[in-house]
mmCIF file of C-alpha atoms in Angstrom:
data_model
loop_
_atom_site.group_PDB
_atom_site.id
_atom_site.type_symbol
_atom_site.label_atom_id
_atom_site.label_comp_id
_atom_site.label_asym_id
_atom_site.label_seq_id
_atom_site.Cartn_x
_atom_site.Cartn_y
_atom_site.Cartn_z
ATOM 1 C CA UNK A 259 -9.550 -13.117 2.401
ATOM 2 C CA UNK A 260 -11.541 -10.857 0.047
ATOM 3 C CA UNK A 261 -10.699 -7.905 2.259
ATOM 4 C CA UNK A 262 -6.968 -8.618 2.166
ATOM 5 C CA UNK A 263 -6.969 -9.299 -1.582
ATOM 6 C CA UNK A 264 -8.827 -6.051 -2.287
ATOM 7 C CA UNK A 265 -6.431 -4.168 -0.010
ATOM 8 C CA UNK A 266 -3.424 -5.628 -1.835
ATOM 9 C CA UNK A 267 -4.856 -4.590 -5.201
ATOM 10 C CA UNK A 268 -5.839 -1.139 -3.955
ATOM 11 C CA UNK A 269 -2.389 -0.596 -2.480
ATOM 12 C CA UNK A 270 -0.767 -1.558 -5.756
ATOM 13 C CA UNK A 271 -2.726 1.230 -7.439
ATOM 14 C CA UNK A 272 -2.021 3.720 -4.646
ATOM 15 C CA UNK A 273 1.692 2.996 -4.616
ATOM 16 C CA UNK A 274 1.862 3.689 -8.342
ATOM 17 C CA UNK A 275 -0.293 6.809 -7.908
ATOM 18 C CA UNK A 276 2.024 8.217 -5.243
ATOM 19 C CA UNK A 277 5.431 7.013 -6.407
ATOM 20 C CA UNK A 278 5.237 5.671 -9.978
ATOM 21 C CA UNK A 279 5.837 9.102 -11.491
ATOM 22 C CA UNK A 280 9.256 9.266 -9.809
ATOM 23 C CA UNK A 281 10.563 7.075 -12.592
ATOM 24 C CA UNK A 282 9.524 9.829 -15.009
ATOM 25 C CA UNK A 283 11.195 12.875 -13.505
ATOM 26 C CA UNK A 284 11.024 14.603 -16.886
ATOM 27 C CA UNK A 285 7.220 14.835 -16.666
ATOM 28 C CA UNK A 286 5.821 18.218 -15.657
ATOM 29 C CA UNK A 287 4.365 18.253 -12.160
ATOM 30 C CA UNK A 288 0.826 18.796 -13.435
ATOM 31 C CA UNK A 289 1.058 15.571 -15.460
ATOM 32 C CA UNK A 290 2.333 13.633 -12.436
ATOM 33 C CA UNK A 291 -0.567 15.012 -10.371
ATOM 34 C CA UNK A 292 -3.226 14.198 -12.974
ATOM 35 C CA UNK A 293 -1.874 10.702 -13.585
ATOM 36 C CA UNK A 294 -1.758 10.130 -9.822
ATOM 37 C CA UNK A 295 -5.376 11.222 -9.456
ATOM 38 C CA UNK A 296 -6.417 8.960 -12.302
ATOM 39 C CA UNK A 297 -4.693 5.951 -10.758
ATOM 40 C CA UNK A 298 -5.960 6.781 -7.255
ATOM 41 C CA UNK A 299 -9.561 6.580 -8.485
ATOM 42 C CA UNK A 300 -9.085 2.838 -9.027
ATOM 43 C CA UNK A 301 -7.444 2.516 -5.623
ATOM 44 C CA UNK A 302 -10.573 3.964 -4.021
ATOM 45 C CA UNK A 303 -12.787 1.656 -6.073
ATOM 46 C CA UNK A 304 -11.016 -1.254 -4.365
ATOM 47 C CA UNK A 305 -10.222 0.162 -0.912
ATOM 48 C CA UNK A 306 -13.748 1.291 -0.068
ATOM 49 C CA UNK A 307 -15.316 -2.146 -0.720
ATOM 50 C CA UNK A 308 -12.398 -3.831 1.081
ATOM 51 C CA UNK A 309 -13.072 -1.829 4.218
ATOM 52 C CA UNK A 310 -16.850 -2.221 3.988
ATOM 53 C CA UNK A 311 -16.509 -6.004 3.593
ATOM 54 C CA UNK A 312 -13.871 -6.273 6.313
ATOM 55 C CA UNK A 313 -15.498 -4.090 8.944
ATOM 56 C CA UNK A 314 -17.436 -6.315 11.295
ATOM 57 C CA UNK A 315 -15.262 -9.313 10.577
ATOM 58 C CA UNK A 316 -12.306 -7.221 11.785
ATOM 59 C CA UNK A 317 -12.297 -4.336 14.234
ATOM 60 C CA UNK A 318 -11.376 -0.918 12.914
ATOM 61 C CA UNK A 319 -7.857 -1.057 14.467
ATOM 62 C CA UNK A 320 -7.359 -4.538 12.979
ATOM 63 C CA UNK A 321 -8.398 -3.268 9.538
ATOM 64 C CA UNK A 322 -5.915 -0.405 9.841
ATOM 65 C CA UNK A 323 -3.030 -2.683 10.851
ATOM 66 C CA UNK A 324 -3.832 -5.057 7.981
ATOM 67 C CA UNK A 325 -3.835 -2.100 5.611
ATOM 68 C CA UNK A 326 -0.492 -0.808 6.912
ATOM 69 C CA UNK A 327 1.187 -4.212 6.634
ATOM 70 C CA UNK A 328 -0.185 -4.653 3.117
ATOM 71 C CA UNK A 329 0.952 -1.135 2.198
ATOM 72 C CA UNK A 330 4.508 -1.734 3.335
ATOM 73 C CA UNK A 331 4.696 -5.178 1.715
ATOM 74 C CA UNK A 332 3.459 -3.767 -1.594
ATOM 75 C CA UNK A 333 5.822 -0.809 -1.225
ATOM 76 C CA UNK A 334 8.776 -3.137 -0.615
ATOM 77 C CA UNK A 335 7.991 -5.081 -3.780
ATOM 78 C CA UNK A 336 7.482 -1.832 -5.718
ATOM 79 C CA UNK A 337 10.796 -0.461 -4.470
ATOM 80 C CA UNK A 338 12.744 -3.542 -5.500
ATOM 81 C CA UNK A 339 10.927 -4.507 -8.696
ATOM 82 C CA UNK A 340 9.746 -1.232 -10.246
ATOM 83 C CA UNK A 341 12.234 1.315 -8.905
ATOM 84 C CA UNK A 342 15.137 -1.187 -8.827
ATOM 85 C CA UNK A 343 16.322 -0.021 -5.402
ATOM 86 C CA UNK A 344 17.899 -2.407 -2.940
ATOM 87 C CA UNK A 345 16.210 -3.326 0.294
ATOM 88 C CA UNK A 346 18.500 -3.650 3.315
ATOM 89 C CA UNK A 347 18.598 -5.652 6.519
ATOM 90 C CA UNK A 348 17.031 -2.741 8.418
ATOM 91 C CA UNK A 349 13.933 -3.201 6.260
ATOM 92 C CA UNK A 350 13.694 -6.791 7.504
ATOM 93 C CA UNK A 351 13.881 -5.621 11.124
ATOM 94 C CA UNK A 352 11.167 -3.056 10.403
ATOM 95 C CA UNK A 353 9.013 -5.816 8.887
ATOM 96 C CA UNK A 354 9.468 -7.893 12.034
ATOM 97 C CA UNK A 355 8.246 -4.939 14.091
ATOM 98 C CA UNK A 356 5.124 -4.953 11.912
ATOM 99 C CA UNK A 357 4.634 -8.623 12.715
ATOM 100 C CA UNK A 358 4.672 -7.567 16.362
ATOM 101 C CA UNK A 359 2.054 -4.900 15.648
ATOM 102 C CA UNK A 360 -0.163 -7.499 13.992
ATOM 103 C CA UNK A 361 0.306 -9.876 16.936
ATOM 104 C CA UNK A 362 -0.671 -7.291 19.534
ATOM 105 C CA UNK A 363 -3.576 -5.938 17.479
ATOM 106 C CA UNK A 364 -5.124 -9.379 16.988
ATOM 107 C CA UNK A 365 -4.324 -10.766 20.463
ATOM 108 C CA UNK A 366 -7.404 -11.450 22.577
#
């Protein structure tokens, strides 16, 4: 669970690094870039240990699928809570496809 928790935290930082500045469209691009780099540093400080801890317990493809599911879950929450955009039924269907990806990746 440490791997998943670290990936959730790292993805929270990365989502803000990549998309948080969109709420501040009045910022100059250089400021958005520098703030993104600053936030991304903390993402790396969490993602690298997450992958080092998880590798061996999970295969590399399993780690990647976990990371993608976490990324999209965090992004969905970010979209609704921070950006105040509505999620639609198509997003649910996409999430169910991810459940299928997890199933097939972890199936023996």
